[in-house]
XYZ file of C-alpha atoms in Angstrom:
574
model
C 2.272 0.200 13.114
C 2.909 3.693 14.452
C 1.921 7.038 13.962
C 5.461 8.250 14.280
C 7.368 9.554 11.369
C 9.708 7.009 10.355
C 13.237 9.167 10.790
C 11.752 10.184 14.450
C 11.839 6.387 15.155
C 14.960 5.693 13.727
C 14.068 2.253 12.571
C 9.962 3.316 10.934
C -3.131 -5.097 -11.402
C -2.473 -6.218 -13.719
C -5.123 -4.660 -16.136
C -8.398 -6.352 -14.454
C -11.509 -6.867 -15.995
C -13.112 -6.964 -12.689
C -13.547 -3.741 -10.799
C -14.895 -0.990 -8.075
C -17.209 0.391 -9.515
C -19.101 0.464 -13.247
C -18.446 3.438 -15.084
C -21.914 4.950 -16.971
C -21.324 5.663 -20.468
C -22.752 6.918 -23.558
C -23.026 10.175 -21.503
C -23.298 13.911 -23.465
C -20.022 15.438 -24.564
C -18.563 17.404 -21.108
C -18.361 20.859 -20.560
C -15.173 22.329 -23.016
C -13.378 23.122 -19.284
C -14.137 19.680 -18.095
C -11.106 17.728 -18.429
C -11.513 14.454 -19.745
C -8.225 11.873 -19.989
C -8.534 9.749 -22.843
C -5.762 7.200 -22.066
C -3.086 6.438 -19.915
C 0.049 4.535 -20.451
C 2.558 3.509 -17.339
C 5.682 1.675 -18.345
C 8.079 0.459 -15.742
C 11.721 -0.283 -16.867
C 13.903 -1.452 -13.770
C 17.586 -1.994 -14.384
C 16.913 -5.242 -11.651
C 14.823 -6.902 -13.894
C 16.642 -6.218 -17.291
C 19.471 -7.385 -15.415
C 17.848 -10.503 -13.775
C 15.526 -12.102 -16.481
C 13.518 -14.788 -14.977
C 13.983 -18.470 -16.127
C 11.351 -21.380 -16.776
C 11.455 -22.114 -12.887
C 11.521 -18.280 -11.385
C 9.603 -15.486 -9.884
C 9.807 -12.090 -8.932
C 10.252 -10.473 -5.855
C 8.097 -8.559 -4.466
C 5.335 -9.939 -5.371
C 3.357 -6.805 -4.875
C 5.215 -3.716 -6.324
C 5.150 0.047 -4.688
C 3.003 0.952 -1.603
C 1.518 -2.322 -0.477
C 2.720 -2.049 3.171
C 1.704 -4.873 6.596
C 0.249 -7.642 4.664
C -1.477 -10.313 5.997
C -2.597 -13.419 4.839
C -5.093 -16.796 5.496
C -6.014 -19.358 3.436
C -9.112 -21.578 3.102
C -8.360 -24.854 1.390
C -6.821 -23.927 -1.905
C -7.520 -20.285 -1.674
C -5.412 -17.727 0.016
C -5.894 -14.096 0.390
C -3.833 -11.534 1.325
C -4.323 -7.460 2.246
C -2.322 -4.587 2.993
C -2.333 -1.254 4.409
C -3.962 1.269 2.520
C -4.102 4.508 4.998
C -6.611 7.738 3.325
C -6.550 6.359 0.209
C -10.003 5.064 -0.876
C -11.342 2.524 -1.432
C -9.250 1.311 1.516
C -7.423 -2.337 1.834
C -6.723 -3.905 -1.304
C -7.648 -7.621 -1.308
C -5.436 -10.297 -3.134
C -6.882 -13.658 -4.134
C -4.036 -16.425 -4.972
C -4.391 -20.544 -5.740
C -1.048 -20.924 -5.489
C 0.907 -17.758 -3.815
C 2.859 -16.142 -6.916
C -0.257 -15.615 -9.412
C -2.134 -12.793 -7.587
C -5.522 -11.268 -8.586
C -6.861 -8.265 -7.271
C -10.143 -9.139 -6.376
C -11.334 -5.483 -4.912
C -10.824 -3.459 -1.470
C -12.459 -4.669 1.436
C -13.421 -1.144 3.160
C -14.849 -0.129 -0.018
C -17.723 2.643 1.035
C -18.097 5.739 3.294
C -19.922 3.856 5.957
C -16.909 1.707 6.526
C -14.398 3.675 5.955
C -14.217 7.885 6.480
C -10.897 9.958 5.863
C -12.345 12.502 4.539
C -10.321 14.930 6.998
C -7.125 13.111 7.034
C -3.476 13.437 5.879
C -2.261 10.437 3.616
C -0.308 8.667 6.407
C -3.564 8.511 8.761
C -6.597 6.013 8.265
C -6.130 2.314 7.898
C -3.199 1.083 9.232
C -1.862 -2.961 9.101
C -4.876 -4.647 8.566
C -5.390 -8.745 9.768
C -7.123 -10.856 8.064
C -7.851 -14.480 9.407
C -9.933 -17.471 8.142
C -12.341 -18.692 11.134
C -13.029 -22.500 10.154
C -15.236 -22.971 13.381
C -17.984 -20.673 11.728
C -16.601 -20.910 8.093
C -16.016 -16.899 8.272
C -13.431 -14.396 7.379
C -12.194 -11.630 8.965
C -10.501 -8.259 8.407
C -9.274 -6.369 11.697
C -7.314 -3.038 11.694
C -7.235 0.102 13.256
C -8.539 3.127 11.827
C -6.743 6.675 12.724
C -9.828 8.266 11.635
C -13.785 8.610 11.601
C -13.565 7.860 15.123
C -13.202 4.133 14.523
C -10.155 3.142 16.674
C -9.524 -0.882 16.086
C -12.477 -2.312 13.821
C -13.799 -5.755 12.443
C -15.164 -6.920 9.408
C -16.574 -9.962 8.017
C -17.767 -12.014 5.369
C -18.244 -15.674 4.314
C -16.794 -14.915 0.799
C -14.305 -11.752 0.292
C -15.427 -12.299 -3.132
C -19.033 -11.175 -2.658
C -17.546 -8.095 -0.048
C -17.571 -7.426 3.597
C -19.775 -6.232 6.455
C -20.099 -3.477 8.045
C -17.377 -2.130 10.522
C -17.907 -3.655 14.308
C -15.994 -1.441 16.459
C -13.898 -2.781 19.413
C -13.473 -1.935 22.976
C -9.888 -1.500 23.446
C -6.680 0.651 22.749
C -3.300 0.230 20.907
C -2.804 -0.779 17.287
C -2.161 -3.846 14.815
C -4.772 -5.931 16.101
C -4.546 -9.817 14.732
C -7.222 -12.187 15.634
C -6.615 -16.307 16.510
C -8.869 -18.614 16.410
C -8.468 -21.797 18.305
C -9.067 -25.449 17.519
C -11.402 -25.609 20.681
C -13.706 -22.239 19.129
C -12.125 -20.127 21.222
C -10.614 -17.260 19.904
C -8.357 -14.240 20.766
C -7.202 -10.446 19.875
C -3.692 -9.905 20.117
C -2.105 -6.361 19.538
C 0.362 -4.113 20.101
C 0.147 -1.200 23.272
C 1.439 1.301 25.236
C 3.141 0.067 28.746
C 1.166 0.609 31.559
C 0.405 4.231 33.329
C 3.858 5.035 34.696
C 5.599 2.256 33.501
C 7.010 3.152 30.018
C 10.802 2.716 30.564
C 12.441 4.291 27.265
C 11.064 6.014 24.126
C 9.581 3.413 22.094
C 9.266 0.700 24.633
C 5.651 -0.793 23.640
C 3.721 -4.426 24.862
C 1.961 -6.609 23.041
C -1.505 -7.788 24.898
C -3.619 -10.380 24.377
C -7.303 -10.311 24.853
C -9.971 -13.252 24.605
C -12.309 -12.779 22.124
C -16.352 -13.439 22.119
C -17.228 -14.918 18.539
C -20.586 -14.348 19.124
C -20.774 -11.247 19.964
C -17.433 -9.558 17.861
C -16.483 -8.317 21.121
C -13.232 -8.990 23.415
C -14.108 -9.934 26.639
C -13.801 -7.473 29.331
C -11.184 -7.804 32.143
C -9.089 -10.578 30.011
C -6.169 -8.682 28.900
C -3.157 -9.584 29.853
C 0.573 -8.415 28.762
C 1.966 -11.150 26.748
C 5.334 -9.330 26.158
C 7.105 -6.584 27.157
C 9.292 -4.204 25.150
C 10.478 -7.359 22.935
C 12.929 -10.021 23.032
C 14.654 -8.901 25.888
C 13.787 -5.819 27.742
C 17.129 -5.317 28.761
C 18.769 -4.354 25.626
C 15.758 -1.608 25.151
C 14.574 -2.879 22.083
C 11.700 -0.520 20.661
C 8.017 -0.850 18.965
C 7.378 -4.165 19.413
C 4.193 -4.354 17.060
C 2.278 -6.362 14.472
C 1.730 -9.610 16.297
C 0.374 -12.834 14.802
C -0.532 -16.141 16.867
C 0.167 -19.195 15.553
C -0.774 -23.058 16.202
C 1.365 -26.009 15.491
C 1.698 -29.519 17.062
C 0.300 -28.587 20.273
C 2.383 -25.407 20.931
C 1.522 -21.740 20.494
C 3.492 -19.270 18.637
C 3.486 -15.072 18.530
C 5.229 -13.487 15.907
C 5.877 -9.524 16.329
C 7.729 -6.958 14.319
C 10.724 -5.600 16.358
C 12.764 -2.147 15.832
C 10.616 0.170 13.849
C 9.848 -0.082 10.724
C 12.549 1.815 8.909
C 16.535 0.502 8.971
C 16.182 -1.657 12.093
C 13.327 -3.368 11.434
C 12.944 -7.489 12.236
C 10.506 -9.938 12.704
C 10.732 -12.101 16.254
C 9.035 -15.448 17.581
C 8.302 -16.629 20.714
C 6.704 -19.637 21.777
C 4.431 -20.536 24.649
C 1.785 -23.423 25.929
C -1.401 -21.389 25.634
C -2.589 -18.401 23.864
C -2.097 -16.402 27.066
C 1.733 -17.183 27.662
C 4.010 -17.405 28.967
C 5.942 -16.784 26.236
C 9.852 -17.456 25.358
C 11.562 -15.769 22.718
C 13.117 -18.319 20.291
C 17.047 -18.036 21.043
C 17.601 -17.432 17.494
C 16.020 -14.171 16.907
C 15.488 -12.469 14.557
C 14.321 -14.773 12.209
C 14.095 -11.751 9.229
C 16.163 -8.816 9.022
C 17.661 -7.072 6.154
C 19.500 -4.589 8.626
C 23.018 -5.885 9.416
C 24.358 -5.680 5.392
C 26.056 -2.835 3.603
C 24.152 0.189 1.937
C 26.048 -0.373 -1.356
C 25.044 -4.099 -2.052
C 23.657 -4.977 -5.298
C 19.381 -4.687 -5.553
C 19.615 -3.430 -2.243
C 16.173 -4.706 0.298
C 15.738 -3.392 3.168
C 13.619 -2.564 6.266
C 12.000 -6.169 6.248
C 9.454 -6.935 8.730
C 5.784 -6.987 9.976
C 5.433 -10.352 8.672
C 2.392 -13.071 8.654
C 2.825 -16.499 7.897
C 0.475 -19.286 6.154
C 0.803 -22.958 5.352
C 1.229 -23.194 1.801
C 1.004 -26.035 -0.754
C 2.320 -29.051 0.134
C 2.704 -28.334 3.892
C 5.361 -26.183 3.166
C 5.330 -22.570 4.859
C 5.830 -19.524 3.430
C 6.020 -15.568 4.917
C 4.913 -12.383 3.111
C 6.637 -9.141 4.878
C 7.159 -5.630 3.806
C 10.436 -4.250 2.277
C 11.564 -1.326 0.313
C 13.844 -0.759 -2.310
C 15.836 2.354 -2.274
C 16.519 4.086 -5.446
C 20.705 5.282 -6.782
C 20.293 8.140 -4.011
C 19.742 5.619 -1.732
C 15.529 7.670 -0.600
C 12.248 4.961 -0.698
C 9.697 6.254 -3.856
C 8.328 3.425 -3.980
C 7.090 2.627 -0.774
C 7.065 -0.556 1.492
C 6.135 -3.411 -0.941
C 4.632 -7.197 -0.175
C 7.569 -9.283 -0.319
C 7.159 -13.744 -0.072
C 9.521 -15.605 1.345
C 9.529 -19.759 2.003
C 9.985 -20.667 5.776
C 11.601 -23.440 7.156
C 9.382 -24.759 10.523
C 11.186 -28.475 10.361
C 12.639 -27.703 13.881
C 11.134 -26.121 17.207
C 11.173 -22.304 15.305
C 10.127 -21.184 12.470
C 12.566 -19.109 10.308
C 12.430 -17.055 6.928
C 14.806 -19.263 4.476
C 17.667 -16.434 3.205
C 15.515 -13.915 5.701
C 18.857 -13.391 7.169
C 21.487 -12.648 4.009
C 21.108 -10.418 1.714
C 17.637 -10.786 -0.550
C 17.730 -11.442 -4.097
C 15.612 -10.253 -6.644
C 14.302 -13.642 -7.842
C 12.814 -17.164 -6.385
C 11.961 -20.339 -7.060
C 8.727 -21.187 -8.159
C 7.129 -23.748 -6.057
C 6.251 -27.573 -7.694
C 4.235 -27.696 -10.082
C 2.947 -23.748 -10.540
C 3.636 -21.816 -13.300
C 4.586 -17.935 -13.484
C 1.351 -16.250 -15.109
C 2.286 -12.815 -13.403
C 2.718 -11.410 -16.811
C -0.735 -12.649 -18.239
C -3.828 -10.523 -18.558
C -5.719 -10.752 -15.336
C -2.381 -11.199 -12.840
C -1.573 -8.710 -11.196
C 1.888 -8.124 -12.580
C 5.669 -7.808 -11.399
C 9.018 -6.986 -13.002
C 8.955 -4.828 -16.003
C 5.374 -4.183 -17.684
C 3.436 -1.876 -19.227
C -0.469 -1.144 -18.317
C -2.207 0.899 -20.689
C -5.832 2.531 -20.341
C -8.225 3.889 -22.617
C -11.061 3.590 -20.130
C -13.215 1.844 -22.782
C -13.995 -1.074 -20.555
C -17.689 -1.461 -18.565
C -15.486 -1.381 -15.563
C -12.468 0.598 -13.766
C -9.073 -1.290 -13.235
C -8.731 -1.854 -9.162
C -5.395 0.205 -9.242
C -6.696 3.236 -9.675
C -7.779 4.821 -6.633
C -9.005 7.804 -4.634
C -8.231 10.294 -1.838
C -10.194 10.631 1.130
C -12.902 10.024 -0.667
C -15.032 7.149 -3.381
C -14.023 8.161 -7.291
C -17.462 8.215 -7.933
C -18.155 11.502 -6.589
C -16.023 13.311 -9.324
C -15.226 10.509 -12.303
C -17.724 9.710 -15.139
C -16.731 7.757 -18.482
C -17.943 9.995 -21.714
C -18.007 9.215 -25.056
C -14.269 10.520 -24.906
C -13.032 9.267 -22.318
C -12.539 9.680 -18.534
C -14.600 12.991 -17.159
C -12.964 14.282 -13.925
C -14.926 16.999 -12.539
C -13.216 18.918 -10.512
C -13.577 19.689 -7.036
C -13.134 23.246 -5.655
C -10.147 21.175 -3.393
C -6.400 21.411 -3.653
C -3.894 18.106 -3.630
C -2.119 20.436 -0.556
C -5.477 20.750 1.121
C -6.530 17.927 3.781
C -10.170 17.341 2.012
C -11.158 14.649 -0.593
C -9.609 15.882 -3.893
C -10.454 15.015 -7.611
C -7.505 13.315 -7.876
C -7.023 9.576 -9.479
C -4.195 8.029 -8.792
C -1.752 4.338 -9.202
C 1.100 3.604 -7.223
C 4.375 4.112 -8.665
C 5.914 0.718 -9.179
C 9.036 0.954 -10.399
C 12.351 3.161 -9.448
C 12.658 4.042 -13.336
C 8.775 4.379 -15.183
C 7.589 6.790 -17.808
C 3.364 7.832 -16.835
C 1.998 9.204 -20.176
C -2.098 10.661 -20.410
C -3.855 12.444 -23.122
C -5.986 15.214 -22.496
C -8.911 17.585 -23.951
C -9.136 20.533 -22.001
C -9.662 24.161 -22.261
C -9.878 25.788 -18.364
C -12.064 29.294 -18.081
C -10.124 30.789 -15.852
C -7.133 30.607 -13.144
C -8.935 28.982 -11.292
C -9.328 26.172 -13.490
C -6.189 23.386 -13.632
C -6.101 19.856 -15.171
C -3.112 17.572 -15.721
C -0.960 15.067 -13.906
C 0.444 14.542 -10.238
C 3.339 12.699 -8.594
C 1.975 12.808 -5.312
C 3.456 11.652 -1.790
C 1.420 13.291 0.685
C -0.475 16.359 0.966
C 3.045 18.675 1.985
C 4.978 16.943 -0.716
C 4.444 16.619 -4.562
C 4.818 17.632 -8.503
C 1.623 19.215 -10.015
C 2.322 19.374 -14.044
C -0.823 20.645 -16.566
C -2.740 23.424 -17.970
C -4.277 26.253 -16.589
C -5.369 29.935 -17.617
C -3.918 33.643 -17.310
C -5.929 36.234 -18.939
C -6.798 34.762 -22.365
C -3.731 32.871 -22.860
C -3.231 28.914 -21.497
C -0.082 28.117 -20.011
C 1.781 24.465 -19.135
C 3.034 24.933 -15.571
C 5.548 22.902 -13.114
C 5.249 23.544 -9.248
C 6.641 21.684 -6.585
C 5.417 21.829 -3.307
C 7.814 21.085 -0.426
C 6.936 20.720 3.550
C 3.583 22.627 2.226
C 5.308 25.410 0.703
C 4.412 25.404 -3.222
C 6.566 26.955 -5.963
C 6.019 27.181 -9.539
C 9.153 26.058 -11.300
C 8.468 26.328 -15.574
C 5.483 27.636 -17.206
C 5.319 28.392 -20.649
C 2.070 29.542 -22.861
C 0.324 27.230 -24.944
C -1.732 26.455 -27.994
C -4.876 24.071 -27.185
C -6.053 23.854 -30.275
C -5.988 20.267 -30.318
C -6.033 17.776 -27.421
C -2.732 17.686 -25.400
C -0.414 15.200 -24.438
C 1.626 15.144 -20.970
C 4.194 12.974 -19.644
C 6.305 12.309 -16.818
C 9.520 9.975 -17.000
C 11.459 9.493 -14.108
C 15.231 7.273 -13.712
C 15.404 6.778 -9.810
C 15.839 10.378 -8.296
C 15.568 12.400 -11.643
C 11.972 13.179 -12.883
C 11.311 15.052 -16.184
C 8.010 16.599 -17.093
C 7.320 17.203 -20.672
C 4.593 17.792 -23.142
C 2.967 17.719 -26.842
C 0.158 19.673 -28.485
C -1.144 19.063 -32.429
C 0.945 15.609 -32.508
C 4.442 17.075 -31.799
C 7.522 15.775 -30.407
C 7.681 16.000 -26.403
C 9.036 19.021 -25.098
C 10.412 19.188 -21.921
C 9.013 22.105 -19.427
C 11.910 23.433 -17.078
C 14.863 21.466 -16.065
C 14.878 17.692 -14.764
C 13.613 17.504 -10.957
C 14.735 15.881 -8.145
C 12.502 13.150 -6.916
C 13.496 13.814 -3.120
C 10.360 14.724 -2.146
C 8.256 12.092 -3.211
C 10.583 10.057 -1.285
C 9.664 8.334 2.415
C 12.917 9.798 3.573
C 12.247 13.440 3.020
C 8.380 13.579 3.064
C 7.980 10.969 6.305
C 4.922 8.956 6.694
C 4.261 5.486 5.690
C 2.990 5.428 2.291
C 4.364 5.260 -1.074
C 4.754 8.217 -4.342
C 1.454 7.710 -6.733
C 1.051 9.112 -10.264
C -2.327 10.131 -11.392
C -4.530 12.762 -12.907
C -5.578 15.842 -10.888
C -8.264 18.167 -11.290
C -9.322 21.579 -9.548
C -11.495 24.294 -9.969
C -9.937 26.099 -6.822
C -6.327 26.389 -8.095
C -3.876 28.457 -6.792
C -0.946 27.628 -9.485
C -0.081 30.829 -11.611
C 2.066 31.296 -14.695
């Protein structure tokens, strides 16, 4: 995947018991101007899924709701795991654990510490970007492979023998490009491919790319020098221009090798292309088919509207039957991406020469049928959920939930579970600055949610601020909570737009008694209100427009998050 902004390139947990980190209790009352969050409550309330209820035999799709971007997927026997792109946020690359690919459990990140992963310096759409993953059966070993915009890093490796029990540390590789993806052959040989730029001089149009392939030395977790070779060249054919070729995958199957790439960007032109060869090196053919998966030839106004579908990987499933995941997005009424590029699943048929996606190619629909014999348990305690749900927190548990997550930075460094609650001790760090912040954050899941905390907190001083964010990048965001102006506390609004922060409502406050805020939004509209001493909400300034928190306006690659925020360096004035 690209660094480019997606409209330069015209096409760019359930509640777990198991967790990141422990959280120490039984800890002495905080500070009076330490915030401390006593609960949260996130309900999502989709007019698709109201509209589409599932029956006996059904799923959801995505399977993987808001900004879970470039999965990949391998399976061991009955076990398949799958990871996505996770960027600055920390702990980086979620890992998915599935029997049965529709009942998903979080099962932790796999770059989960600073000395694998460091974005400490980075804006949101840097860091990890499309991780691999790939089963190894010659040496019964996993690995994770991905490029790293940050730390100095480049492409990286990782390994482990169980991605339950975690992964090494980070091996770092010895050549350019992005979207690495690593093959391993029946014969134990095994190979890097990934996307690049065209050789010095040779770079015909803007966003003509290659994808190379490298031999790979198991032994040492090194390619092998002076093996590279340019498998393809600008795409399917060369001669139509076609732009970011990217994400590759090799593929095995009855004695013929097959690379899958992404082609188009990954915004409105976005596909996913095969090609098919006799060895791991090429020559390769593109299928006379392609593209197998698109979303991009179909009107804007259909009905549950997915689009931008690519950077797929593909896995034999149960049964022998095939299946894809991909990423997608689902625009809201105004037609702008909130949520992100989510992990969507679709079956693929591979009875003839090709594989292809099966209704990759017509419009998507909201709902699938489960596979034999597997039953739906995405809305059971332990699944990580899809469709409509609510997740609710009172951070009472030994351990914290893998959704909630950091920036450029581990939570531990500011979080701590009192006798109240959550403690978030603030950093002297903005959410506009490009430093680790005391923020903790969830993706937002749903075009239509309501994100509801309550709070004790009494700040010192201006410089003091505690409350809630809807956050898409560093330049773009809501900040809505309680700060201090000479000795009176105020509930303030800004927005902050291409860096440029406003405050839009404030209004002084009683804090008397602990206070409650919330944040409800209906696809572009968001509406921040609040309640002190148990009484009704009360909105603060007019409804917003969610624009901002939007791919389209804000660029980059990730998706909007809610969470708390914390500062003791704030800038936000009544």
């Amino acid at each position: 995947m690209k660094k480019q902004n997606l409209f330069i390139v015209p096409a760019m947990v359930f509640f777990l018991s198991l967790s990141g980190f422990s959280l120490k209790k039984d800890q002495p009352d905080p500070p009076s101007n330490t915030p401390v969050f006593l609960k949260a409550t996130y309900t999502g309330n989709d007019a698709v899924y109201t509209n589409n209820p599932l029956a006996s035999n059904e799923f959801y799709n995505p399977i993987l709701q808001g900004c879970y971007p470039d999965p990949a997927i391998t399976r061991k026997g009955e076990d398949y795991y799958l990871v996505a792109s996770s960027f600055a946020m920390f702990p980086g690359v979620p890992i998915f654990h599935s029997k049965d690919l529709v009942n998903w459990k979080q099962i932790g990140h796999v770059l989960d510490r600073e000395s694998q992963l460091d974005v400490h310096d980075t804006g949101i759409s840097q860091g990890v970007y499309a991780p691999g993953i790939t089963y190894n059966p010659n040496n019964d070993t996993f690995y994770m492979i991905t490029t790293a915009f940050a730390g100095g890093l480049g492409n990286i490796v990782v390994k482990t023998k169980d991605p339950m029990q975690g992964w090494g540390e980070p091996i770092k590789l010895d050549f350019e490009g992005i979207d690495p993806s690593l093959f391993f052959d029946d014969d134990g040989k095994a190979y890097v491919v990934h996307n690049d730029a065209p050789d010095k001089g040779k770079e015909l149009y803007q966003g003509h790319r290659v994808i190379k392939v490298w031999e790979y030395d198991v032994e040492h977790d090194q390619v092998i020098k002076g093996t590279d070779k340019i498998i393809v060249d600008g795409g399917v054919d060369i001669t139509e221009k076609p732009i970011w070729i990217e994400a590759p995958h090799l593929y095995k199957k009855a004695g013929n090798y097959y690379l899958m790439c992404a082609e188009g960007g990954t915004g409105g032109w976005h596909s996913e292309v095969i090609f098919m060869g006799d060895s791991p090196k090429g020559p390769f053919k593109p299928a006379p088919s392609n593209p197998i998966l698109t979303q991009r030839y179909f009107p804007s106004n259909r009905e549950n509207m997915v689009d931008w579908a690519g950077h797929a990987d593909l896995v034999e499933g149960p049964e022998g039957k095939y299946y894809g995941v991909f990423l997608g997005v689902r625009p809201n009424t105004e037609n702008r991406v909130n949520t992100g590029r989510e992990t969507f699943i679709l079956p693929v048929d591979w009875s003839g020469t090709y594989p292809v996606f099966e209704n990759g190619l017509v419009p998507m629909k909201p709902k699938l049928e489960l596979p034999e014999g597997v039953t739906n348990k995405t809305s059971e305690k332990g699944y990580f959920p899809n469709g409509n749900f609510t997740f609710e927190e009172d951070f009472s548990n030994e351990q914290l939930d893998y959704r909630w997550i950091g920036l450029r930075g581990p939570r531990e460094a500011f979080i701590k579970q009192s006798k109240k609650g959550l403690e978030i001790r603030p950093f002297d760090t903005e959410i506009t600055e490009l430093k680790p912040t005391s923020t903790l954050f969830h993706r937002q899941m749903h075009r239509t949610f309501t994100f509801s905390t309550d709070l004790t907190f009494k700040p010192k001083s201006e410089n003091d601020f505690a409350g809630i964010t809807c956050y898409q990048n560093e330049r773009f965001n809501y900040a809505f909570g309680i700060t201090k102006k000479d000795k009176a506390y105020y509930i303030v609004l800004q927005r902050t737009e291409k860096g440029n922060s406003e405050v839009l409502a404030s209004k002084p406050i009683s804090l008397s008694e602990n206070i409650s805020l919330k944040v409800e939004a209906d696809n572009d509209v968001y509406t921040f209100s609040f309640s002190t001493e148990d009484t009704a909400f009360t909105k603060l300034g007019d409804s917003v427009s969610g624009d901002i928190l939007s791919t389209n306006v804000a660029g980059g690659f990730t998706g909007a998050m809610i969470g708390f925020y914390a500062t003791s360096a704030n800038s936000i004035q009544p």
